[in-house]
mmCIF file of C-alpha atoms in Angstrom:
data_model
loop_
_atom_site.group_PDB
_atom_site.id
_atom_site.type_symbol
_atom_site.label_atom_id
_atom_site.label_comp_id
_atom_site.label_asym_id
_atom_site.label_seq_id
_atom_site.Cartn_x
_atom_site.Cartn_y
_atom_site.Cartn_z
ATOM 1 C CA UNK P 1 -11.912 5.584 -63.498
ATOM 2 C CA UNK P 2 -14.579 6.537 -60.916
ATOM 3 C CA UNK P 3 -14.941 2.875 -60.021
ATOM 4 C CA UNK P 4 -11.196 2.581 -59.285
ATOM 5 C CA UNK P 5 -11.253 5.858 -57.350
ATOM 6 C CA UNK P 6 -14.158 4.572 -55.205
ATOM 7 C CA UNK P 7 -12.374 1.279 -54.532
ATOM 8 C CA UNK P 8 -9.130 3.112 -53.641
ATOM 9 C CA UNK P 9 -11.003 5.473 -51.294
ATOM 10 C CA UNK P 10 -12.796 2.539 -49.624
ATOM 11 C CA UNK P 11 -9.484 0.725 -49.100
ATOM 12 C CA UNK P 12 -7.837 3.798 -47.558
ATOM 13 C CA UNK P 13 -10.802 4.238 -45.200
ATOM 14 C CA UNK P 14 -10.717 0.540 -44.259
ATOM 15 C CA UNK P 15 -6.987 0.718 -43.504
ATOM 16 C CA UNK P 16 -7.571 3.854 -41.405
ATOM 17 C CA UNK P 17 -10.320 2.147 -39.393
ATOM 18 C CA UNK P 18 -8.206 -0.976 -38.817
ATOM 19 C CA UNK P 19 -5.201 1.120 -37.785
ATOM 20 C CA UNK P 20 -7.394 3.012 -35.293
ATOM 21 C CA UNK P 21 -8.668 -0.252 -33.794
ATOM 22 C CA UNK P 22 -5.110 -1.542 -33.487
ATOM 23 C CA UNK P 23 -4.027 1.619 -31.662
ATOM 24 C CA UNK P 24 -6.965 1.302 -29.245
ATOM 25 C CA UNK P 25 -6.081 -2.330 -28.528
ATOM 26 C CA UNK P 26 -2.429 -1.357 -27.936
ATOM 27 C CA UNK P 27 -3.550 1.403 -25.542
ATOM 28 C CA UNK P 28 -5.706 -1.079 -23.585
ATOM 29 C CA UNK P 29 -2.768 -3.505 -23.344
ATOM 30 C CA UNK P 30 -0.518 -0.671 -22.107
ATOM 31 C CA UNK P 31 -3.099 0.260 -19.420
ATOM 32 C CA UNK P 32 -3.257 -3.354 -18.245
ATOM 33 C CA UNK P 33 0.535 -3.504 -18.045
ATOM 34 C CA UNK P 34 0.659 -0.286 -15.980
ATOM 35 C CA UNK P 35 -1.956 -1.672 -13.588
ATOM 36 C CA UNK P 36 0.063 -4.861 -13.204
ATOM 37 C CA UNK P 37 3.149 -2.768 -12.417
ATOM 38 C CA UNK P 38 1.328 -1.133 -9.471
ATOM 39 C CA UNK P 39 1.892 -4.345 -7.550
ATOM 40 C CA UNK P 40 -0.452 -5.279 -4.745
ATOM 41 C CA UNK P 41 1.220 -6.370 -1.523
ATOM 42 C CA UNK P 42 -0.141 -8.394 1.370
ATOM 43 C CA UNK P 43 0.837 -7.377 4.906
ATOM 44 C CA UNK P 44 -0.208 -8.644 8.323
ATOM 45 C CA UNK P 45 -0.626 -6.251 11.254
ATOM 46 C CA UNK P 46 -0.955 -7.342 14.870
ATOM 47 C CA UNK P 47 -1.511 -5.012 17.785
ATOM 48 C CA UNK P 48 -1.041 -6.226 21.343
ATOM 49 C CA UNK P 49 -0.904 -4.821 24.830
ATOM 50 C CA UNK P 50 1.371 -7.172 26.699
ATOM 51 C CA UNK P 51 -0.086 -10.656 26.181
ATOM 52 C CA UNK P 52 -3.518 -9.372 25.106
ATOM 53 C CA UNK P 53 -4.097 -9.290 21.330
ATOM 54 C CA UNK P 54 -6.061 -6.151 20.394
ATOM 55 C CA UNK P 55 -6.150 -6.618 16.614
ATOM 56 C CA UNK P 56 -4.895 -9.057 14.023
ATOM 57 C CA UNK P 57 -5.544 -8.068 10.398
ATOM 58 C CA UNK P 58 -4.347 -8.718 6.870
ATOM 59 C CA UNK P 59 -4.283 -5.866 4.352
ATOM 60 C CA UNK P 60 -3.780 -5.573 0.613
ATOM 61 C CA UNK P 61 -1.868 -2.402 -0.222
ATOM 62 C CA UNK P 62 -0.128 -0.906 -3.228
ATOM 63 C CA UNK P 63 3.625 -0.945 -3.546
ATOM 64 C CA UNK P 64 5.113 2.192 -1.945
ATOM 65 C CA UNK P 65 2.545 2.353 0.882
ATOM 66 C CA UNK P 66 4.008 3.348 4.235
ATOM 67 C CA UNK P 67 3.179 1.676 7.516
ATOM 68 C CA UNK P 68 1.742 4.964 8.786
ATOM 69 C CA UNK P 69 -0.740 5.093 5.882
ATOM 70 C CA UNK P 70 -2.002 1.612 6.757
ATOM 71 C CA UNK P 71 -2.235 2.395 10.454
ATOM 72 C CA UNK P 72 -4.082 5.707 10.006
ATOM 73 C CA UNK P 73 -6.481 4.174 7.479
ATOM 74 C CA UNK P 74 -7.460 1.241 9.664
ATOM 75 C CA UNK P 75 -6.992 2.154 13.315
ATOM 76 C CA UNK P 76 -7.425 5.082 15.697
ATOM 77 C CA UNK P 77 -3.869 6.399 15.710
ATOM 78 C CA UNK P 78 -2.153 9.491 17.075
ATOM 79 C CA UNK P 79 1.363 10.307 15.949
ATOM 80 C CA UNK P 80 4.080 12.882 16.369
ATOM 81 C CA UNK P 81 6.648 13.416 13.618
ATOM 82 C CA UNK P 82 5.959 9.982 12.149
ATOM 83 C CA UNK P 83 6.179 8.048 15.401
ATOM 84 C CA UNK P 84 2.981 6.461 16.688
ATOM 85 C CA UNK P 85 2.244 7.409 20.289
ATOM 86 C CA UNK P 86 -1.326 6.137 20.632
ATOM 87 C CA UNK P 87 -3.212 3.220 19.084
ATOM 88 C CA UNK P 88 -6.893 2.515 19.693
ATOM 89 C CA UNK P 89 -6.987 5.039 22.542
ATOM 90 C CA UNK P 90 -3.980 3.631 24.397
ATOM 91 C CA UNK P 91 -1.406 6.454 24.688
ATOM 92 C CA UNK P 92 2.270 6.439 25.565
ATOM 93 C CA UNK P 93 2.686 6.713 29.349
ATOM 94 C CA UNK P 94 5.922 8.505 30.211
ATOM 95 C CA UNK P 95 5.521 8.058 33.992
ATOM 96 C CA UNK P 96 5.338 4.265 33.626
ATOM 97 C CA UNK P 97 7.756 4.320 30.657
ATOM 98 C CA UNK P 98 5.286 2.503 28.418
ATOM 99 C CA UNK P 99 5.162 3.094 24.679
ATOM 100 C CA UNK P 100 4.206 1.521 21.358
ATOM 101 C CA UNK P 101 7.148 -0.393 19.891
ATOM 102 C CA UNK P 102 6.983 -2.266 16.632
ATOM 103 C CA UNK P 103 8.801 -4.988 14.775
ATOM 104 C CA UNK P 104 8.716 -6.017 11.138
ATOM 105 C CA UNK P 105 9.204 -9.730 10.519
ATOM 106 C CA UNK P 106 10.545 -10.105 14.066
ATOM 107 C CA UNK P 107 13.184 -7.349 13.684
ATOM 108 C CA UNK P 108 13.106 -4.061 15.616
ATOM 109 C CA UNK P 109 12.690 -1.053 13.339
ATOM 110 C CA UNK P 110 14.484 2.190 14.141
ATOM 111 C CA UNK P 111 12.517 4.536 11.854
ATOM 112 C CA UNK P 112 9.102 6.102 12.232
ATOM 113 C CA UNK P 113 6.109 4.375 10.681
ATOM 114 C CA UNK P 114 5.860 7.220 8.176
ATOM 115 C CA UNK P 115 9.288 6.278 6.749
ATOM 116 C CA UNK P 116 8.839 2.517 6.495
ATOM 117 C CA UNK P 117 7.574 1.367 3.079
ATOM 118 C CA UNK P 118 5.847 -1.975 3.375
ATOM 119 C CA UNK P 119 7.037 -5.003 1.433
ATOM 120 C CA UNK P 120 5.053 -8.043 0.347
ATOM 121 C CA UNK P 121 4.628 -10.518 3.193
ATOM 122 C CA UNK P 122 5.645 -8.111 5.959
ATOM 123 C CA UNK P 123 4.448 -9.119 9.414
ATOM 124 C CA UNK P 124 4.081 -6.043 11.587
ATOM 125 C CA UNK P 125 3.671 -6.312 15.353
ATOM 126 C CA UNK P 126 2.890 -3.259 17.469
ATOM 127 C CA UNK P 127 3.275 -4.025 21.152
ATOM 128 C CA UNK P 128 2.551 -1.669 24.056
ATOM 129 C CA UNK P 129 5.533 -2.268 26.317
ATOM 130 C CA UNK P 130 8.111 -0.780 28.641
ATOM 131 C CA UNK P 131 10.954 1.003 26.902
ATOM 132 C CA UNK P 132 13.444 0.068 29.607
#
């Protein structure tokens, strides 16, 4: 009887250990899936003053990242209420009516950089130009 009790106890322990390993493997697979869901996007940012290119960079960012987050992390930027008014030390000039305008994939954007969530493949162009 003791022999059968020992065998039964060993089997229960073995099943418990295997079940624990299976749960750990499932948890690791779940973590990998969550990481894959936080998709990485590629965006291109160009900054120009007239015809002169100041910067041309490619960034990898997580889904949900705003344009403002990218700009503040990588360039010297000043902003007011989500609208960029100075990049790399070049400020808006109201007397000459010059300001930083930007396009995404060739289209003018009518929201502040803090509101625009980047999408994979976006091509952003900031250009210092006349607003007239």
